[in-house]
């Protein structure tokens, strides 16, 4: 057990409990404190404790709600509720949130040390659930295969939190993530897709390593999308967009024409053309507007509607954003009054 987080809104109780924990012969790597549940959760995102002591009655987020969220996000953290006798029946609700131990006030060093001995022994027997780990890997594979980027990112975050709670050190956490990538690739290979992989740079910074893993997986998604005929399909999208530029053309309209989903179209379009669907549509409309502005018989107000904008102010703002000039300034530059 390397880190403990103690949460209580009463400074004297917080200070006393920390002092008693420090007197225990076990060499804890760190003992941190928070004054409420919300602050404690923010601290957990930065560095994962293996043991949580929390009072029940606190502002912003009480101890039961904290235990509930910790149980959902970090299932392997051991949780102890600090309770007065008047709160004990209330504290027992924590059993549904994985709370196994209660620390009744007033507490003494002997009581604290006996509880710590018990928890340290329990922690030595805690093991990573391989089945749970593989379940998340399979979810990530399914999301990659379906090109559902939001789901990939969500599952990766869940896996990160689980690995943090299951690791006893930063190096163990990195090792768990290192094991993830080959498992992902093996499962994708079994579906007939073998992406090119870059070796992740060695680092001891756990957040940096996780960011590298995310980046690698996003590249795998890009490669899969292109392998599925992205180039030809996106050229077809451009032809359709150019032919219907003056209409109210949405991402959903083009996706329906191509027979693919809007997120898939958005992903492929940006990958193939290095600009988004919206950026391309804006730039093409402004190019058309320039040609029309160079013809004196077109009124500037009419041009906005002709190229697909619902009103002139919106058209004027977009034109200036792209060209640096208003439509009227552009005309004057061309010598047209």
Short mmCIF file of C-alpha atoms in Angstrom, two decimals:
data_model
loop_
_atom_site.label_atom_id
_atom_site.label_comp_id
_atom_site.label_asym_id
_atom_site.label_seq_id
_atom_site.Cartn_x
_atom_site.Cartn_y
_atom_site.Cartn_z
CA UNK A 1 0.00 0.00 0.00
CA UNK A 2 1.64 3.22 -1.10
CA UNK A 3 -0.87 6.09 -0.83
CA UNK A 4 -3.67 7.07 1.57
CA UNK A 5 -6.24 9.83 1.14
CA UNK A 6 -7.98 11.18 4.25
CA UNK A 7 -11.15 13.26 3.78
CA UNK A 8 -12.75 15.28 6.58
CA UNK A 9 -13.98 18.87 6.86
CA UNK A 10 -12.83 19.20 10.51
CA UNK A 11 -9.15 20.27 10.51
CA UNK A 12 -8.39 18.93 14.01
CA UNK A 13 -9.76 15.44 13.25
CA UNK A 14 -7.94 15.46 9.91
CA UNK A 15 -4.65 16.43 11.53
CA UNK A 16 -5.01 13.89 14.33
CA UNK A 17 -5.83 10.99 12.01
CA UNK A 18 -2.92 11.79 9.70
CA UNK A 19 -0.54 11.92 12.69
CA UNK A 20 -1.72 8.50 13.91
CA UNK A 21 -1.33 7.00 10.44
CA UNK A 22 2.22 8.36 10.21
CA UNK A 23 3.06 6.66 13.50
CA UNK A 24 2.31 3.26 11.96
CA UNK A 25 5.52 1.27 11.18
CA UNK A 26 4.49 0.68 7.55
CA UNK A 27 6.28 3.14 5.23
CA UNK A 28 3.46 4.78 3.25
CA UNK A 29 4.58 6.66 0.15
CA UNK A 30 2.15 9.50 0.72
CA UNK A 31 -0.72 10.64 2.95
CA UNK A 32 -2.87 13.34 1.38
CA UNK A 33 -5.89 15.19 2.74
CA UNK A 34 -9.07 16.78 1.37
CA UNK A 35 -11.89 18.68 3.05
CA UNK A 36 -14.79 17.28 1.01
CA UNK A 37 -15.70 14.58 -1.51
CA UNK A 38 -15.51 16.80 -4.58
CA UNK A 39 -11.94 17.82 -3.75
CA UNK A 40 -11.04 14.19 -3.06
CA UNK A 41 -12.26 13.03 -6.48
CA UNK A 42 -10.18 15.71 -8.21
CA UNK A 43 -7.11 14.54 -6.30
CA UNK A 44 -7.76 10.93 -7.30
CA UNK A 45 -7.68 11.88 -10.97
CA UNK A 46 -4.13 13.15 -10.46
CA UNK A 47 -2.84 10.25 -8.37
CA UNK A 48 -4.61 7.13 -7.21
CA UNK A 49 -4.64 6.17 -3.49
CA UNK A 50 -4.95 2.56 -2.41
CA UNK A 51 -6.83 3.47 0.77
CA UNK A 52 -9.53 6.07 1.45
CA UNK A 53 -10.62 7.32 4.88
CA UNK A 54 -13.70 9.55 4.67
CA UNK A 55 -16.03 11.26 7.11
CA UNK A 56 -19.77 11.13 6.35
CA UNK A 57 -21.00 14.66 7.00
CA UNK A 58 -19.15 17.12 4.76
CA UNK A 59 -20.12 20.08 2.53
CA UNK A 60 -20.26 19.92 -1.31
CA UNK A 61 -20.17 16.11 -1.38
CA UNK A 62 -20.68 13.86 1.64
CA UNK A 63 -18.82 10.67 2.41
CA UNK A 64 -21.50 8.27 1.14
CA UNK A 65 -21.70 9.94 -2.26
CA UNK A 66 -17.90 9.94 -2.41
CA UNK A 67 -17.83 6.19 -1.65
CA UNK A 68 -20.49 5.58 -4.29
CA UNK A 69 -18.48 7.39 -7.00
CA UNK A 70 -15.20 5.80 -5.93
CA UNK A 71 -16.86 2.36 -6.03
CA UNK A 72 -18.02 3.02 -9.62
CA UNK A 73 -14.82 4.59 -10.93
CA UNK A 74 -12.06 3.00 -8.84
CA UNK A 75 -13.38 -0.39 -7.68
CA UNK A 76 -10.15 -1.64 -6.09
CA UNK A 77 -9.65 1.27 -3.68
CA UNK A 78 -10.19 0.18 -0.07
CA UNK A 79 -12.69 2.45 1.69
CA UNK A 80 -13.09 3.26 5.39
CA UNK A 81 -15.91 5.46 6.69
CA UNK A 82 -15.20 7.66 9.72
CA UNK A 83 -18.40 7.67 11.76
CA UNK A 84 -19.79 8.88 15.05
CA UNK A 85 -22.16 6.56 16.92
CA UNK A 86 -25.11 8.72 15.86
CA UNK A 87 -24.14 8.20 12.19
CA UNK A 88 -23.42 4.48 12.33
CA UNK A 89 -26.73 3.23 10.90
CA UNK A 90 -26.36 5.81 8.13
CA UNK A 91 -22.78 4.70 7.54
CA UNK A 92 -23.90 1.09 7.05
CA UNK A 93 -25.47 2.15 3.75
CA UNK A 94 -21.88 2.30 2.52
CA UNK A 95 -21.84 -1.50 2.34
CA UNK A 96 -23.55 -1.26 -1.07
CA UNK A 97 -20.66 0.94 -2.21
CA UNK A 98 -17.95 -1.53 -1.26
CA UNK A 99 -17.24 -0.12 2.23
CA UNK A 100 -15.98 -2.95 4.42
CA UNK A 101 -14.59 -1.05 7.43
CA UNK A 102 -15.82 1.68 9.80
CA UNK A 103 -13.75 3.86 12.08
CA UNK A 104 -15.88 4.95 15.03
CA UNK A 105 -15.10 8.19 16.84
CA UNK A 106 -13.32 8.76 19.10
CA UNK A 107 -10.40 6.77 17.71
CA UNK A 108 -7.00 6.00 19.23
CA UNK A 109 -3.59 5.16 17.73
CA UNK A 110 -4.07 1.51 18.74
CA UNK A 111 -7.42 1.33 16.97
CA UNK A 112 -5.98 3.05 13.86
CA UNK A 113 -2.96 0.74 13.74
CA UNK A 114 -5.05 -2.41 14.15
CA UNK A 115 -7.27 -1.30 11.28
CA UNK A 116 -4.27 -0.46 9.09
CA UNK A 117 -2.70 -3.86 9.75
CA UNK A 118 -5.91 -5.53 8.61
CA UNK A 119 -6.22 -3.39 5.48
CA UNK A 120 -2.57 -3.82 4.51
CA UNK A 121 -2.98 -7.60 4.74
CA UNK A 122 -6.13 -7.43 2.60
CA UNK A 123 -4.39 -5.23 0.06
CA UNK A 124 -1.59 -7.74 -0.38
CA UNK A 125 -4.15 -10.26 -1.61
CA UNK A 126 -5.89 -7.90 -4.02
CA UNK A 127 -5.37 -8.93 -7.65
CA UNK A 128 -6.28 -7.48 -11.01
CA UNK A 129 -9.39 -9.02 -12.54
CA UNK A 130 -8.12 -10.34 -15.87
CA UNK A 131 -11.68 -10.98 -17.00
CA UNK A 132 -12.59 -7.33 -16.36
CA UNK A 133 -9.44 -6.15 -18.13
CA UNK A 134 -10.16 -8.29 -21.19
CA UNK A 135 -13.79 -7.12 -21.21
CA UNK A 136 -12.66 -3.52 -21.61
CA UNK A 137 -10.17 -4.48 -24.32
CA UNK A 138 -12.94 -6.23 -26.25
CA UNK A 139 -15.21 -3.17 -25.91
CA UNK A 140 -12.42 -0.98 -27.31
CA UNK A 141 -11.89 -3.38 -30.23
CA UNK A 142 -15.62 -3.34 -31.07
CA UNK A 143 -15.68 0.47 -30.98
CA UNK A 144 -12.56 0.71 -33.17
CA UNK A 145 -14.06 -1.75 -35.67
CA UNK A 146 -17.24 0.35 -35.88
CA UNK A 147 -15.22 3.61 -36.02
CA UNK A 148 -17.05 4.98 -32.98
CA UNK A 149 -14.37 7.37 -31.74
CA UNK A 150 -16.33 8.74 -28.76
CA UNK A 151 -16.84 5.22 -27.43
CA UNK A 152 -13.16 4.35 -27.93
CA UNK A 153 -12.14 7.38 -25.88
CA UNK A 154 -14.69 6.59 -23.14
CA UNK A 155 -13.61 2.95 -22.84
CA UNK A 156 -9.94 3.92 -22.79
CA UNK A 157 -10.64 6.30 -19.91
CA UNK A 158 -12.46 3.52 -18.02
CA UNK A 159 -9.52 1.20 -18.61
CA UNK A 160 -7.09 3.87 -17.39
CA UNK A 161 -9.02 4.35 -14.15
CA UNK A 162 -9.26 0.62 -13.56
CA UNK A 163 -5.53 0.11 -14.16
CA UNK A 164 -4.74 2.99 -11.79
CA UNK A 165 -6.84 1.47 -9.02
CA UNK A 166 -5.36 -1.99 -9.62
CA UNK A 167 -1.70 -0.87 -9.74
CA UNK A 168 0.59 -0.66 -6.75
CA UNK A 169 3.10 1.54 -8.59
CA UNK A 170 3.46 3.76 -11.65
CA UNK A 171 5.60 1.14 -13.38
CA UNK A 172 2.92 -1.51 -12.83
CA UNK A 173 0.30 0.86 -14.29
CA UNK A 174 2.43 1.43 -17.41
CA UNK A 175 2.95 -2.33 -17.75
CA UNK A 176 -0.82 -2.89 -17.73
CA UNK A 177 -1.24 -0.34 -20.51
CA UNK A 178 1.64 -1.88 -22.45
CA UNK A 179 -0.17 -5.21 -22.35
CA UNK A 180 -3.30 -3.56 -23.74
CA UNK A 181 -1.96 -2.67 -27.19
CA UNK A 182 -0.83 -6.18 -28.29
CA UNK A 183 -4.17 -7.56 -27.10
CA UNK A 184 -6.01 -4.98 -29.19
CA UNK A 185 -3.92 -5.70 -32.26
CA UNK A 186 -4.35 -9.48 -31.92
CA UNK A 187 -8.11 -9.11 -31.82
CA UNK A 188 -8.14 -6.73 -34.80
CA UNK A 189 -5.88 -9.12 -36.70
CA UNK A 190 -8.43 -11.86 -36.04
CA UNK A 191 -10.96 -9.70 -37.90
CA UNK A 192 -8.67 -9.38 -40.92
CA UNK A 193 -7.09 -5.99 -40.14
CA UNK A 194 -3.39 -5.65 -39.33
CA UNK A 195 -2.49 -2.01 -38.66
CA UNK A 196 1.02 -0.61 -38.69
CA UNK A 197 2.27 0.05 -35.18
CA UNK A 198 4.88 2.46 -33.89
CA UNK A 199 6.80 1.52 -30.75
CA UNK A 200 5.73 3.76 -27.87
CA UNK A 201 8.52 5.89 -26.46
CA UNK A 202 9.67 4.74 -22.99
CA UNK A 203 8.55 7.03 -20.16
CA UNK A 204 7.88 6.90 -16.44
CA UNK A 205 5.18 9.58 -16.67
CA UNK A 206 1.91 7.65 -16.51
CA UNK A 207 -0.26 10.39 -18.05
CA UNK A 208 2.23 10.88 -20.89
CA UNK A 209 2.24 7.15 -21.59
CA UNK A 210 -1.55 7.05 -21.63
CA UNK A 211 -1.60 9.98 -24.09
CA UNK A 212 0.84 8.07 -26.36
CA UNK A 213 -1.43 5.02 -26.22
CA UNK A 214 -4.47 7.13 -27.15
CA UNK A 215 -2.59 8.67 -30.08
CA UNK A 216 -1.53 5.24 -31.35
CA UNK A 217 -5.10 3.92 -31.21
CA UNK A 218 -6.43 6.99 -33.07
CA UNK A 219 -3.91 6.27 -35.84
CA UNK A 220 -5.20 2.71 -36.00
CA UNK A 221 -8.74 4.07 -36.49
CA UNK A 222 -7.56 6.39 -39.27
CA UNK A 223 -5.80 3.52 -41.03
CA UNK A 224 -8.87 1.30 -40.76
CA UNK A 225 -11.11 4.03 -42.16
CA UNK A 226 -8.86 4.57 -45.17
CA UNK A 227 -8.52 0.85 -45.81
CA UNK A 228 -12.29 0.68 -46.22
CA UNK A 229 -12.19 2.67 -49.46
CA UNK A 230 -11.98 6.17 -48.05
CA UNK A 231 -10.30 7.88 -51.03
CA UNK A 232 -12.85 6.96 -53.70
CA UNK A 233 -15.79 7.51 -51.38
CA UNK A 234 -14.61 10.99 -50.39
CA UNK A 235 -14.06 12.03 -54.01
CA UNK A 236 -17.68 11.05 -54.60
CA UNK A 237 -18.65 13.19 -51.59
CA UNK A 238 -16.85 16.22 -53.04
CA UNK A 239 -18.53 15.85 -56.42
CA UNK A 240 -21.95 15.69 -54.74
CA UNK A 241 -21.18 18.69 -52.51
CA UNK A 242 -19.93 20.80 -55.43
CA UNK A 243 -23.08 20.00 -57.42
CA UNK A 244 -25.36 20.97 -54.51
CA UNK A 245 -23.32 23.79 -53.01
CA UNK A 246 -26.10 26.41 -53.25
CA UNK A 247 -28.55 24.22 -51.32
CA UNK A 248 -28.85 23.82 -47.55
CA UNK A 249 -26.39 20.94 -47.54
CA UNK A 250 -25.64 19.17 -44.25
CA UNK A 251 -23.26 16.41 -43.19
CA UNK A 252 -26.28 14.16 -42.73
CA UNK A 253 -27.48 14.86 -46.30
CA UNK A 254 -24.17 13.83 -47.85
CA UNK A 255 -23.83 10.79 -45.56
CA UNK A 256 -27.29 9.60 -46.59
CA UNK A 257 -26.39 10.02 -50.28
CA UNK A 258 -23.23 7.93 -49.79
CA UNK A 259 -24.93 5.32 -47.61
CA UNK A 260 -22.65 5.79 -44.59
CA UNK A 261 -23.03 7.27 -41.11
CA UNK A 262 -22.36 11.01 -40.49
CA UNK A 263 -19.51 10.33 -37.97
CA UNK A 264 -17.83 8.00 -40.47
CA UNK A 265 -18.12 10.65 -43.21
CA UNK A 266 -16.71 13.32 -40.90
CA UNK A 267 -13.75 11.12 -39.96
CA UNK A 268 -12.91 10.09 -43.52
CA UNK A 269 -13.34 13.56 -44.98
CA UNK A 270 -10.87 15.12 -42.56
CA UNK A 271 -8.40 12.26 -42.96
CA UNK A 272 -8.42 12.34 -46.78
CA UNK A 273 -8.58 16.10 -47.42
CA UNK A 274 -6.87 17.47 -44.25
CA UNK A 275 -9.83 19.77 -43.60
CA UNK A 276 -13.26 19.27 -42.09
CA UNK A 277 -16.51 18.88 -44.01
CA UNK A 278 -17.67 22.30 -42.78
CA UNK A 279 -14.39 24.02 -43.69
CA UNK A 280 -14.56 22.63 -47.23
CA UNK A 281 -18.19 23.73 -47.66
CA UNK A 282 -17.42 27.24 -46.42
CA UNK A 283 -14.36 27.64 -48.64
CA UNK A 284 -16.21 26.43 -51.76
CA UNK A 285 -19.11 28.79 -51.10
CA UNK A 286 -16.77 31.74 -50.60
CA UNK A 287 -15.00 30.88 -53.89
CA UNK A 288 -18.37 30.96 -55.63
CA UNK A 289 -19.27 34.23 -53.88
CA UNK A 290 -16.04 35.83 -55.13
CA UNK A 291 -16.89 34.93 -58.73
CA UNK A 292 -20.38 36.37 -58.34
CA UNK A 293 -19.10 39.55 -56.66
CA UNK A 294 -16.88 40.11 -59.69
CA UNK A 295 -20.04 40.37 -61.83
CA UNK A 296 -21.59 43.83 -61.28
CA UNK A 297 -25.19 42.80 -62.02
CA UNK A 298 -25.39 40.64 -58.87
CA UNK A 299 -26.52 42.45 -55.72
CA UNK A 300 -24.55 41.53 -52.60
CA UNK A 301 -27.74 40.69 -50.67
CA UNK A 302 -28.83 38.27 -53.39
CA UNK A 303 -25.46 36.52 -53.49
CA UNK A 304 -25.87 35.32 -49.89
CA UNK A 305 -29.06 33.45 -50.76
CA UNK A 306 -27.69 32.19 -54.06
CA UNK A 307 -24.78 30.37 -52.38
CA UNK A 308 -26.82 28.79 -49.59
CA UNK A 309 -26.77 31.26 -46.69
CA UNK A 310 -30.05 32.12 -44.99
CA UNK A 311 -29.23 35.80 -44.44
CA UNK A 312 -26.74 38.44 -45.54
CA UNK A 313 -25.13 39.17 -42.11
CA UNK A 314 -24.10 35.52 -41.73
CA UNK A 315 -22.70 35.45 -45.25
CA UNK A 316 -20.83 38.73 -44.67
CA UNK A 317 -19.23 37.45 -41.44
CA UNK A 318 -18.09 34.21 -43.07
CA UNK A 319 -16.77 36.02 -46.14
CA UNK A 320 -14.69 38.38 -43.99
CA UNK A 321 -13.47 35.52 -41.81
CA UNK A 322 -12.12 33.69 -44.87
CA UNK A 323 -10.90 36.61 -47.02
CA UNK A 324 -10.21 39.36 -44.50
CA UNK A 325 -12.58 41.67 -46.41
CA UNK A 326 -16.32 42.31 -46.35
CA UNK A 327 -18.22 41.57 -49.62
CA UNK A 328 -18.44 45.29 -50.37
CA UNK A 329 -14.73 45.83 -49.64
CA UNK A 330 -13.91 42.93 -51.97
CA UNK A 331 -15.96 44.52 -54.74
CA UNK A 332 -14.26 47.88 -54.27
CA UNK A 333 -10.89 46.15 -54.42
CA UNK A 334 -11.96 44.67 -57.77
CA UNK A 335 -12.90 48.19 -58.98
CA UNK A 336 -16.66 47.54 -58.84
CA UNK A 337 -18.91 50.10 -57.14
#
